[in-house]
Amino acid sequence: MRKRTLSAATSLAVLFGSAAIVTGTVAPAAADSIVPLNVGTIGDLVVDGAHQRLFISDTYNSRVVVTDFAGHLVRTVGNLPYVRDLDLSADSATLYAAVSGADKIVAIDTAQQAVTAEYPTGEGTVPSTLAAAAGKLWFGYGENWDSELGSVDLTTPTPTVTLALTTGADWSSPPTLRTDPAAPDTLVAADGTISSGPIVVYDTGSGTPVVRTSTKRDGFVKDIEIAPDGKSVVAADRVTSLTRLSLTDLSEQEHFPVSGSAEKVAVAPDGTVAGQTWDSDDVGDTFVFAGGSATPPSVRDTKAWAAYGTIMYGGIEWAPDSTRLFVPVQEPGQSAYSLRVYTSPKLHTVSVTVKAPATAPINKPLTVSGSVASTLGLPAGTPLTVTRYDAENPGGKALGTRKLATNGTFSFPDTPAAAGKVSYKVAYPGDAKHAYSTGTAAVQVAPFPTYLRLDQNRRTVAYGTDVTYTASLGWTYRNRTVEIWADPYGSEPKRLLKRGTVDSAGRLSVTTRMTRDTWVTADFAGDTRSGRAHVGSTVYTKAGVTTTLSRHYKWSKIGTIWYQTYHQTTDPLVTAWNNPYPGRQTKYEIQVWYQGAWRTGGEDYVTLNGGGMAYIAFDGDGAAGIRARVRTGYVDGTSGDNVNTTSFGAWKYFTFTR
């Protein structure tokens, strides 16, 4: 029995599925998938329809991996050294595994996923290929030209192993073995390791294999499957590729055209033939002939083996309802296998290519074009559905249908009314022979420009001044919200001053107190048709400065100016304050009245404390009769920072007496 048990429930599902197709309703194909298997080397793959399970022999890790039909791990059965070929009993109750590293065949309960029996084949036999049928296990064993054919008879009270049953062939390696309930008392064996390896059809009705017919394909027969009609086999070889042969005399009946050399074959319960080839050009490696060899096959590209130039161990298998194809792959650069599940392998793939300008202005017509290609061509007039996705229609807006031209192309105009990314999806809905497919192209649509202005730019104000900023917004489509932000110089963080809707004149105002030079911005986020806008305005703020004199004993008026008067024995004390900032210094300047003019007597910078204060004392000794003045201030860039604009306090006048 070879990998295609069909339970009663599954059979009903197939019948109902067929009835649904007759009505003419074709739903879009479910998405294909690829799932990591965490399997080192695949020896074989068996599909169990009764339990909806896949059994995979992980040769490298000496175990059988059990997954569901999606490839998700269910269980592993371990301690099976170098396990290779697998086969399923006719009732799907037992999985048989050839454990070549332990010289035995084991029986695994498919419901419990556990080993229930072992059948030793003899020391050094190394059984590696296997086929179960009518109470017997046929197995290929040995190595190189010492390979042979053996059997395990399960119908006797004690299972009996018989070796050296080969007739009519000289095997260069253990042959691939196939049986099927559709061909009772038939065992097919094929040698694929040499170009002249034989295919032998045995009659097993007597319990001993008797040659019914044989042939040499002269092309490395890498895989072979008995068709469900029980009258033919399909062979995969590296010369003639996929060929249907009569099970009676192995004459050629049908040739399935594929590119490259065929490596694997799987025949579905409904007769659909699938084959895999070397894919050195990376253009397609899995061919499915749903309509026989007379129609073009649907082609899939697993992109797994192009870099290797050879098919790895394992094989492809059909689901029992003939709707899904399971393909284990080892992708370039990956050490472990993955499982590809093709959900509609019999449908021809369709490639929809869509082209559109990279950029376009809003409310101006543009042209979307493209082409549709398939391994089974689509006729002119085939309808394609078009959907546009944009900021105003994130869920999509249907633009109707467009018809395919005779050369497989399409073209249509559109005028995008929303700005931003605009995507066009062109979909072919699929039919009884073609899969659903879509293609997309995106256009970056430029919005209408937005007018935005902010006043007060380059104004200079005193420390602590309240300044009112007004943002003016021009026409927009829907959004009328503006944000005004303040970003003071220095370490103070940017802060939102106001967020609100502009008035009927398009204005939004906010008042803030200025303590530093500040970059104020107005921001408009845009909408589906109006562009974003950002403007800025810098207001320079003078540093806060105060200067006071103390320790004088009186005030004296000289001319029009009042002087603070000191005894020459007293040192005048200057107290300076600037608005605080880390590391800030204040500059003082002192001038003396001499020969009818104020002349500089000295200047310097003094570091302010954390509160912005500095104290400066001048020596009054011997200064009787001197008139002087002093001021302090902040100098942008040289007082230790640049967060304010240069500012000096008023001159403070003082004089000395004896």
XYZ file of C-alpha atoms in Angstrom:
658
model
C 0.000 0.000 0.000
C 1.476 3.390 -0.971
C 0.462 6.559 0.844
C -3.067 7.202 -0.323
C -5.595 5.742 2.130
C -8.972 7.442 1.754
C -11.285 7.364 4.749
C -15.059 7.308 4.344
C -15.332 10.843 5.711
C -12.699 12.083 3.276
C -14.457 10.359 0.379
C -17.674 12.212 1.219
C -15.761 15.475 1.358
C -14.408 14.834 -2.132
C -17.888 14.085 -3.450
C -19.387 17.228 -1.938
C -16.422 19.258 -3.171
C -17.030 17.946 -6.686
C -20.712 18.837 -6.467
C -19.784 22.392 -5.477
C -17.570 22.737 -8.521
C -20.378 21.651 -10.844
C -22.424 24.692 -9.800
C -19.799 26.930 -11.406
C -18.865 28.757 -8.203
C -15.092 28.960 -7.890
C -13.836 30.445 -4.645
C -10.393 32.074 -4.484
C -7.700 29.543 -3.674
C -6.543 29.385 -0.086
C -3.066 30.670 0.478
C -0.124 28.340 -0.028
C 2.117 28.029 2.997
C 5.631 27.083 4.071
C 6.355 25.819 7.591
C 9.733 24.918 9.156
C 9.931 21.200 9.972
C 13.147 21.081 12.016
C 14.058 17.886 10.171
C 17.674 17.155 9.289
C 17.375 14.796 6.291
C 14.102 13.460 4.919
C 14.104 9.781 4.022
C 10.423 9.578 3.112
C 7.042 11.266 3.491
C 3.732 9.427 3.994
C 0.250 10.963 4.074
C -2.312 9.436 6.452
C -5.771 10.630 5.406
C -7.618 8.727 8.125
C -5.858 10.644 10.911
C -4.976 13.808 8.929
C -1.300 13.294 9.676
C 2.009 13.451 7.838
C 4.735 10.965 8.777
C 8.273 12.066 7.911
C 11.364 9.945 8.415
C 14.124 12.168 9.772
C 17.094 10.020 8.787
C 19.769 12.282 10.232
C 18.091 12.486 13.659
C 16.950 8.819 13.707
C 13.269 9.486 14.259
C 9.868 9.719 12.615
C 8.307 13.174 12.837
C 4.510 13.402 12.941
C 2.773 16.633 11.872
C -0.728 17.723 10.952
C -1.573 18.629 7.364
C -0.369 22.196 8.001
C 3.082 20.917 8.940
C 2.746 21.672 12.649
C 4.518 19.194 14.914
C 2.323 16.631 16.698
C 4.849 14.089 18.009
C 8.151 12.372 17.280
C 8.940 8.664 17.429
C 12.622 8.303 18.280
C 15.363 5.700 18.609
C 15.110 4.635 14.957
C 18.717 4.693 13.716
C 18.960 5.918 10.139
C 15.266 5.378 9.439
C 14.511 5.569 5.711
C 11.503 4.382 3.744
C 7.939 4.448 5.144
C 4.683 2.851 4.039
C 1.135 2.733 5.364
C -1.117 -0.289 5.867
C -4.319 -0.490 3.848
C -6.450 0.441 6.873
C -4.149 3.328 7.899
C -3.733 1.711 11.318
C -0.025 0.949 10.995
C 2.973 2.767 9.604
C 5.944 0.595 8.652
C 9.455 2.037 8.735
C 12.714 0.639 7.383
C 15.333 1.237 10.088
C 18.513 0.621 8.152
C 20.830 1.507 11.028
C 19.366 -1.256 13.235
C 18.712 -3.934 10.573
C 14.975 -4.038 11.199
C 11.539 -2.927 10.141
C 9.251 -1.451 12.803
C 5.476 -1.071 13.022
C 4.144 2.225 14.394
C 0.558 2.601 15.597
C -0.746 5.646 13.665
C -3.284 6.596 16.325
C -0.878 6.391 19.286
C 2.245 7.295 17.247
C 4.324 4.670 19.048
C 6.287 1.578 17.984
C 4.219 -1.593 18.546
C 6.327 -4.266 16.800
C 9.805 -4.895 15.404
C 10.861 -7.268 12.616
C 14.632 -7.895 12.534
C 15.826 -8.554 8.993
C 19.253 -9.958 9.858
C 22.600 -8.537 10.817
C 24.136 -6.339 8.132
C 21.034 -6.372 5.910
C 20.534 -2.586 6.155
C 16.896 -2.450 4.934
C 16.186 0.914 3.315
C 13.213 0.645 0.918
C 9.780 -0.653 1.775
C 6.302 -1.469 0.397
C 3.378 -3.034 2.288
C 0.655 -5.119 0.636
C -1.750 -7.949 1.564
C -0.093 -8.918 4.829
C 3.441 -8.736 3.486
C 6.230 -6.222 3.787
C 8.501 -6.133 0.762
C 11.836 -4.486 1.403
C 15.033 -3.678 -0.423
C 18.232 -4.204 1.516
C 22.001 -4.382 1.218
C 24.458 -1.957 -0.305
C 25.717 -1.306 -3.833
C 25.772 -4.435 -6.019
C 25.069 -6.667 -3.014
C 21.533 -5.257 -2.838
C 18.616 -7.673 -2.684
C 14.873 -8.045 -2.249
C 13.271 -9.529 0.898
C 9.904 -9.900 2.590
C 8.251 -10.115 5.993
C 5.161 -12.331 6.094
C 2.755 -10.870 8.665
C 0.032 -13.497 8.046
C 1.816 -16.230 9.997
C 1.566 -16.514 13.808
C 5.224 -15.559 13.961
C 6.183 -13.074 11.229
C 8.663 -14.715 8.864
C 11.546 -12.915 7.160
C 12.712 -14.217 3.788
C 15.798 -12.833 2.032
C 17.350 -13.091 -1.438
C 14.101 -13.023 -3.403
C 15.444 -11.097 -6.385
C 14.819 -12.543 -9.827
C 15.148 -10.929 -13.223
C 17.464 -8.111 -12.061
C 20.874 -7.301 -10.701
C 20.367 -4.347 -8.338
C 23.077 -1.703 -7.988
C 21.379 -0.493 -4.801
C 18.194 -1.385 -2.883
C 15.392 -0.809 -5.404
C 12.502 1.592 -4.983
C 9.408 -0.529 -4.236
C 5.736 0.242 -4.938
C 2.428 -1.579 -4.352
C -1.162 -0.409 -4.585
C -4.597 -1.991 -3.826
C -5.625 -1.038 -7.376
C -3.053 -3.555 -8.674
C -3.375 -6.639 -6.428
C -0.510 -9.126 -6.288
C 1.747 -6.608 -8.016
C 5.099 -5.306 -6.834
C 7.036 -2.763 -8.908
C 10.768 -2.351 -8.311
C 13.056 0.241 -9.910
C 16.817 0.780 -9.696
C 17.671 4.473 -9.994
C 21.360 4.621 -9.159
C 22.690 3.642 -12.590
C 21.586 4.828 -16.019
C 20.703 1.315 -17.164
C 18.871 0.376 -13.986
C 15.877 -1.869 -14.607
C 12.193 -1.561 -13.795
C 10.704 -4.925 -12.861
C 7.026 -5.764 -12.371
C 6.602 -8.811 -10.118
C 3.585 -11.032 -9.597
C 3.413 -11.750 -5.848
C 0.256 -13.865 -5.818
C 2.198 -16.992 -4.878
C 3.963 -15.245 -2.001
C 7.207 -15.243 -3.952
C 7.963 -12.541 -6.514
C 7.795 -13.791 -10.094
C 8.842 -11.524 -12.944
C 5.843 -10.443 -14.988
C 7.709 -7.959 -17.179
C 10.809 -5.771 -17.052
C 12.595 -3.040 -18.983
C 15.585 -0.746 -18.825
C 14.881 2.968 -19.178
C 18.514 4.005 -19.608
C 18.001 7.216 -17.652
C 18.302 6.807 -13.880
C 14.721 6.065 -12.798
C 14.667 8.085 -9.575
C 11.042 7.502 -8.605
C 8.006 5.513 -9.713
C 4.321 5.422 -8.726
C 1.458 3.034 -9.525
C -1.475 4.975 -10.942
C -4.885 4.578 -9.232
C -6.253 2.871 -12.362
C -4.072 -0.144 -11.468
C -3.038 -0.444 -15.106
C -0.051 1.869 -15.366
C 2.915 3.340 -13.559
C 4.455 6.804 -13.890
C 8.251 6.878 -13.835
C 10.507 9.862 -13.178
C 13.931 9.655 -14.782
C 16.686 12.034 -15.756
C 16.479 11.493 -19.524
C 12.878 11.084 -20.643
C 11.560 12.784 -17.493
C 7.940 11.801 -16.652
C 6.505 8.859 -18.559
C 3.419 6.694 -18.079
C 4.174 3.002 -18.665
C 1.820 0.085 -19.083
C 1.834 -2.128 -16.002
C 1.375 -5.097 -18.320
C 4.495 -4.759 -20.477
C 6.062 -1.400 -19.380
C 5.549 0.080 -22.832
C 5.294 3.882 -23.052
C 1.729 5.193 -23.030
C 2.087 8.884 -22.289
C 4.884 11.413 -21.903
C 4.509 14.392 -19.575
C 6.630 17.325 -20.792
C 8.631 18.964 -18.028
C 11.757 21.084 -18.031
C 14.906 19.518 -16.669
C 15.449 16.035 -15.310
C 12.624 14.449 -13.334
C 13.465 13.327 -9.798
C 10.150 12.709 -8.014
C 6.632 11.733 -9.006
C 3.320 11.582 -7.151
C 0.008 10.411 -8.594
C -3.106 11.701 -6.836
C -6.105 9.446 -6.072
C -7.961 11.175 -8.916
C -5.103 10.405 -11.334
C -3.464 13.833 -11.407
C 0.273 13.493 -12.011
C 2.799 15.725 -10.230
C 6.519 15.650 -10.885
C 9.579 17.445 -9.623
C 12.699 18.237 -11.613
C 16.134 19.718 -11.282
C 15.663 23.457 -11.442
C 19.053 24.830 -12.391
C 17.395 27.904 -13.966
C 15.182 28.556 -10.933
C 12.097 28.969 -13.116
C 9.938 26.117 -11.832
C 10.470 22.654 -10.431
C 7.024 21.234 -9.585
C 4.748 20.328 -12.505
C 1.120 19.259 -12.099
C -0.770 17.704 -15.028
C -4.444 18.030 -14.048
C -5.637 17.482 -17.612
C -3.143 14.840 -18.639
C -0.131 15.344 -20.859
C -2.196 16.963 -23.603
C -2.617 20.233 -21.669
C 0.112 22.479 -20.260
C 0.958 21.735 -16.633
C 0.562 24.147 -13.796
C 4.037 25.000 -12.519
C 5.258 25.958 -9.062
C 8.723 27.098 -8.075
C 9.759 25.950 -4.610
C 13.078 27.801 -5.045
C 14.695 25.031 -3.065
C 17.127 23.167 -5.228
C 18.435 25.497 -7.895
C 21.604 26.133 -5.929
C 22.201 22.444 -5.302
C 21.567 21.083 -8.796
C 19.997 17.970 -7.299
C 16.875 16.847 -5.493
C 17.438 15.862 -1.883
C 15.939 12.789 -0.241
C 12.227 12.683 0.448
C 9.401 13.137 -1.994
C 6.190 14.902 -2.878
C 2.791 13.522 -1.877
C -0.868 14.305 -2.468
C -3.552 14.759 0.144
C -6.160 11.958 0.017
C -8.753 14.296 -1.506
C -6.364 15.233 -4.363
C -6.619 18.949 -3.551
C -3.315 19.612 -1.789
C 0.269 18.787 -2.597
C 2.849 18.393 0.167
C 6.402 19.262 -0.851
C 9.320 19.090 1.594
C 12.081 21.517 0.644
C 15.551 22.376 1.823
C 16.175 25.947 0.833
C 19.674 27.233 0.000
C 21.585 28.174 3.118
C 19.211 26.300 5.437
C 20.268 23.136 7.261
C 16.731 22.023 8.154
C 13.780 21.209 5.926
C 10.527 23.110 5.532
C 7.176 21.902 4.252
C 5.443 23.672 1.385
C 1.722 23.001 1.141
C 0.189 23.902 -2.213
C -3.521 24.292 -1.602
C -4.606 24.386 -5.257
C -1.774 22.743 -7.161
C -3.959 21.713 -10.082
C -4.852 25.317 -10.833
C -2.530 27.179 -13.148
C -0.740 30.047 -11.491
C -1.494 33.508 -12.800
C 0.937 36.389 -12.547
C -0.550 39.883 -12.518
C 1.940 42.696 -13.056
C 0.772 46.246 -12.416
C 2.648 49.419 -13.367
C 1.940 52.995 -12.339
C 3.917 56.266 -12.161
C 6.109 56.586 -9.086
C 4.712 60.046 -8.358
C 1.744 62.070 -9.506
C -0.032 65.331 -8.606
C -3.397 65.197 -6.908
C -6.520 65.599 -9.029
C -4.629 64.941 -12.255
C -5.257 61.883 -14.467
C -2.696 59.110 -14.579
C -2.493 55.757 -16.367
C -2.229 52.347 -14.722
C -1.137 49.488 -16.953
C 0.131 45.950 -16.691
C -0.017 42.422 -17.950
C -1.320 38.983 -16.988
C 0.649 35.803 -17.648
C -0.143 32.145 -17.011
C 1.133 28.728 -18.020
C -2.374 28.292 -19.448
C -3.090 31.483 -21.339
C -6.134 33.633 -20.649
C -8.283 34.805 -23.572
C -8.793 38.421 -24.586
C -11.708 39.999 -22.778
C -11.000 38.214 -19.500
C -12.342 40.559 -16.786
C -10.036 41.929 -14.119
C -11.300 43.729 -11.028
C -9.621 46.965 -9.989
C -9.531 48.409 -6.482
C -7.945 51.654 -5.334
C -6.645 52.080 -1.784
C -5.866 55.546 -0.435
C -6.139 57.661 2.700
C -9.844 58.280 2.128
C -10.564 54.647 1.252
C -8.218 52.512 3.388
C -10.531 49.539 2.904
C -10.465 50.008 -0.850
C -12.796 51.515 -3.424
C -13.910 49.332 -6.327
C -13.174 50.890 -9.714
C -15.043 48.247 -11.666
C -13.598 45.753 -14.133
C -11.144 46.059 -16.984
C -10.767 43.594 -19.834
C -7.605 41.851 -20.888
C -6.334 42.732 -24.354
C -5.312 40.152 -26.949
C -1.635 40.476 -25.989
C -2.348 39.869 -22.314
C -2.092 43.516 -21.289
C -4.449 46.002 -19.692
C -4.513 49.759 -19.188
C -6.890 52.240 -17.602
C -6.917 55.902 -16.491
C -7.660 57.174 -13.008
C -7.638 60.513 -11.227
C -6.540 60.152 -7.598
C -8.379 62.567 -5.303
C -6.421 61.758 -2.145
C -2.782 62.495 -1.416
C -0.150 60.152 -0.039
C 0.367 56.522 -1.013
C -2.283 55.377 -3.486
C -2.271 51.676 -4.356
C -4.005 49.971 -7.248
C -4.822 46.272 -6.918
C -5.711 44.396 -10.071
C -7.205 40.968 -9.406
C -7.940 37.986 -11.577
C -10.760 36.142 -9.751
C -9.728 32.660 -10.874
C -11.747 29.964 -12.582
C -11.926 26.190 -12.810
C -8.409 26.026 -14.267
C -6.670 29.160 -13.014
C -5.813 30.321 -9.512
C -6.868 33.625 -8.047
C -4.098 36.191 -8.352
C -3.480 39.859 -7.733
C -0.881 42.472 -8.499
C -0.389 45.918 -7.030
C 1.382 49.153 -7.824
C 1.709 52.245 -5.679
C 1.815 55.932 -6.581
C 2.963 58.699 -4.257
C 0.430 61.434 -4.894
C 1.535 64.968 -4.041
C -1.059 66.976 -2.059
C -2.227 70.515 -2.664
C 0.300 72.938 -1.110
C -0.814 74.533 2.144
C -0.238 78.182 3.104
C 0.898 78.645 6.720
C 2.469 81.758 8.293
C 3.696 82.633 11.797
C 4.380 86.232 12.875
C 6.971 87.796 15.257
C 9.999 86.478 13.354
C 13.321 88.185 14.256
C 11.809 90.362 16.923
C 13.949 91.196 19.968
C 12.232 91.627 23.334
C 13.206 92.250 26.918
C 13.457 89.470 29.448
C 9.992 88.533 30.796
C 8.039 90.109 27.927
C 4.719 88.492 27.001
C 4.651 87.832 23.256
C 1.568 86.814 21.318
C 2.148 84.552 18.302
C -0.462 84.198 15.585
C -0.449 81.395 13.012
C -2.409 81.968 9.806
C -3.657 78.924 7.838
C -4.855 79.054 4.246
C -7.265 76.693 2.454
C -7.292 73.045 3.516
C -9.601 70.166 2.672
C -10.807 69.088 6.119
C -8.229 69.472 8.825
C -8.161 72.973 10.412
C -5.986 72.160 13.408
C -2.680 73.903 14.035
C -0.076 73.336 16.733
C 2.246 76.056 18.035
C 5.449 74.860 19.698
C 8.181 76.675 21.591
C 11.754 75.417 21.497
C 13.885 77.634 23.781
C 17.624 77.798 23.235
C 19.656 75.670 25.617
C 18.691 72.610 27.590
C 15.032 73.472 28.118
C 12.832 70.946 26.234
C 10.523 71.802 23.391
C 6.963 72.303 24.590
C 3.532 72.620 23.062
C 2.098 76.074 23.566
C -1.268 75.460 21.969
C -3.129 73.034 19.781
C -6.456 74.129 18.384
C -8.756 74.823 15.477
C -8.166 78.076 13.638
C -10.951 80.662 13.636
C -13.038 81.639 10.631
C -10.190 83.838 9.427
C -7.754 80.929 9.654
C -5.905 82.244 12.713
C -4.742 80.669 15.960
C -2.977 82.754 18.638
C -1.129 82.036 21.855
C 0.729 84.243 24.344
C 3.858 83.150 26.165
C 6.397 84.847 28.437
C 9.883 85.070 26.962
C 12.899 84.164 29.074
C 15.306 82.922 26.389
C 15.894 83.176 22.673
C 13.163 80.892 21.338
C 12.403 79.115 18.071
C 8.619 78.983 17.795
C 7.016 76.845 15.120
C 3.548 76.352 13.704
C 2.707 72.910 12.375
C -0.145 71.688 10.224
C -0.344 67.885 9.908
C -2.120 67.936 6.568
C -5.127 65.877 5.546
C -6.046 63.590 2.693
C -5.734 66.396 0.147
C -3.802 69.222 1.790
C -0.074 68.981 2.359
C 1.780 69.235 5.623
C 3.133 72.671 6.513
C 5.768 73.826 8.954
C 6.937 77.400 9.573
C 9.114 78.953 12.234
C 9.737 82.261 13.917
C 12.708 83.227 16.078
C 12.248 85.795 18.853
C 15.417 86.961 20.565
C 15.117 87.602 24.288
C 17.549 89.852 26.109
C 19.018 88.480 29.300
C 17.543 89.703 32.555
C 20.049 92.104 34.137
C 20.054 94.169 37.368
C 22.907 96.091 38.984
C 22.882 97.699 42.437
C 25.461 99.646 44.503
C 25.581 99.553 48.296
C 27.635 100.848 51.300
C 27.361 104.541 50.273
C 26.709 107.136 52.989
C 24.744 109.679 50.923
C 23.486 110.694 47.489
C 25.035 113.713 45.769
C 23.864 115.506 42.608
C 26.558 116.555 40.185
C 25.146 118.377 37.239
C 22.040 116.462 36.320
C 23.227 113.073 37.633
C 22.734 111.679 41.098
C 25.822 109.880 42.496
C 26.049 107.445 45.358
C 28.767 108.923 47.578
C 31.392 106.926 49.499
C 34.122 107.774 51.967
C 37.443 106.801 50.449
C 37.810 104.373 53.314
C 34.777 102.389 52.085
C 34.801 99.795 49.310
C 31.694 100.112 47.080
C 29.871 96.786 46.645
C 28.304 95.986 43.265
C 25.579 93.318 43.288
C 24.848 91.899 39.840
C 22.001 89.578 38.791
C 21.406 87.808 35.468
C 18.675 85.270 34.830
C 20.397 82.007 35.878
C 21.887 79.444 33.496
C 24.559 76.837 34.294
C 28.080 78.232 33.977
C 26.923 81.763 33.170
C 29.138 84.792 33.831
C 28.298 88.474 34.056
C 30.464 91.138 32.516
C 31.188 94.305 34.437
C 32.510 97.558 32.967
C 33.824 100.496 35.062
C 34.505 103.956 33.648
C 36.090 107.098 35.179
C 35.328 110.736 34.351
C 38.591 112.246 33.108
C 39.283 115.400 31.128
C 35.624 115.901 30.333
C 34.779 112.351 29.160
C 34.029 108.869 30.457
C 37.030 106.679 29.968
C 37.235 102.887 30.511
C 38.922 101.973 33.742
C 38.493 98.170 33.577
C 36.240 95.282 32.587
C 36.052 91.552 33.365
C 33.739 88.523 33.640
C 32.571 87.195 37.006
C 30.914 83.796 37.465
C 27.336 83.927 38.766
C 26.135 81.621 41.521
C 23.217 79.223 41.134
C 20.756 82.054 41.773
C 22.314 84.269 39.108
C 24.052 86.563 41.619
C 27.608 87.996 41.651
C 29.244 90.421 44.115
C 32.071 92.796 43.119
C 33.873 95.175 45.539
C 36.051 98.121 44.422
C 38.881 99.490 46.552
C 38.122 103.124 47.505
C 41.429 103.856 49.223
C 42.790 107.231 48.028
C 39.919 107.742 45.592
C 38.663 111.068 47.041
C 37.393 113.327 44.276
C 37.038 110.557 41.678
C 33.801 110.221 39.795
C 33.034 106.730 38.334
C 30.271 104.640 36.916
C 29.718 100.839 36.654
C 27.358 98.510 34.816
C 26.962 94.730 34.445
C 25.502 92.679 31.647
C 25.284 89.498 29.589
C 27.166 89.099 26.304
C 25.752 86.477 23.912
C 28.378 83.818 23.264
C 31.051 85.074 25.671
C 29.197 84.994 28.981
C 29.369 81.206 28.952
C 26.372 80.365 26.739
C 24.200 81.656 23.891
C 20.665 81.180 25.135
C 19.914 84.913 25.484
C 20.611 88.079 23.514
C 23.206 90.588 24.733
C 21.859 92.941 27.408
C 23.445 95.488 29.843
C 21.938 97.138 32.864
C 21.890 100.924 33.420
C 25.042 102.732 34.547
C 25.365 103.208 38.289
C 27.207 106.440 39.222
C 29.326 106.890 42.350
C 31.971 109.241 43.776
C 34.343 109.423 46.749
C 35.015 111.998 49.478
C 37.465 112.085 52.330
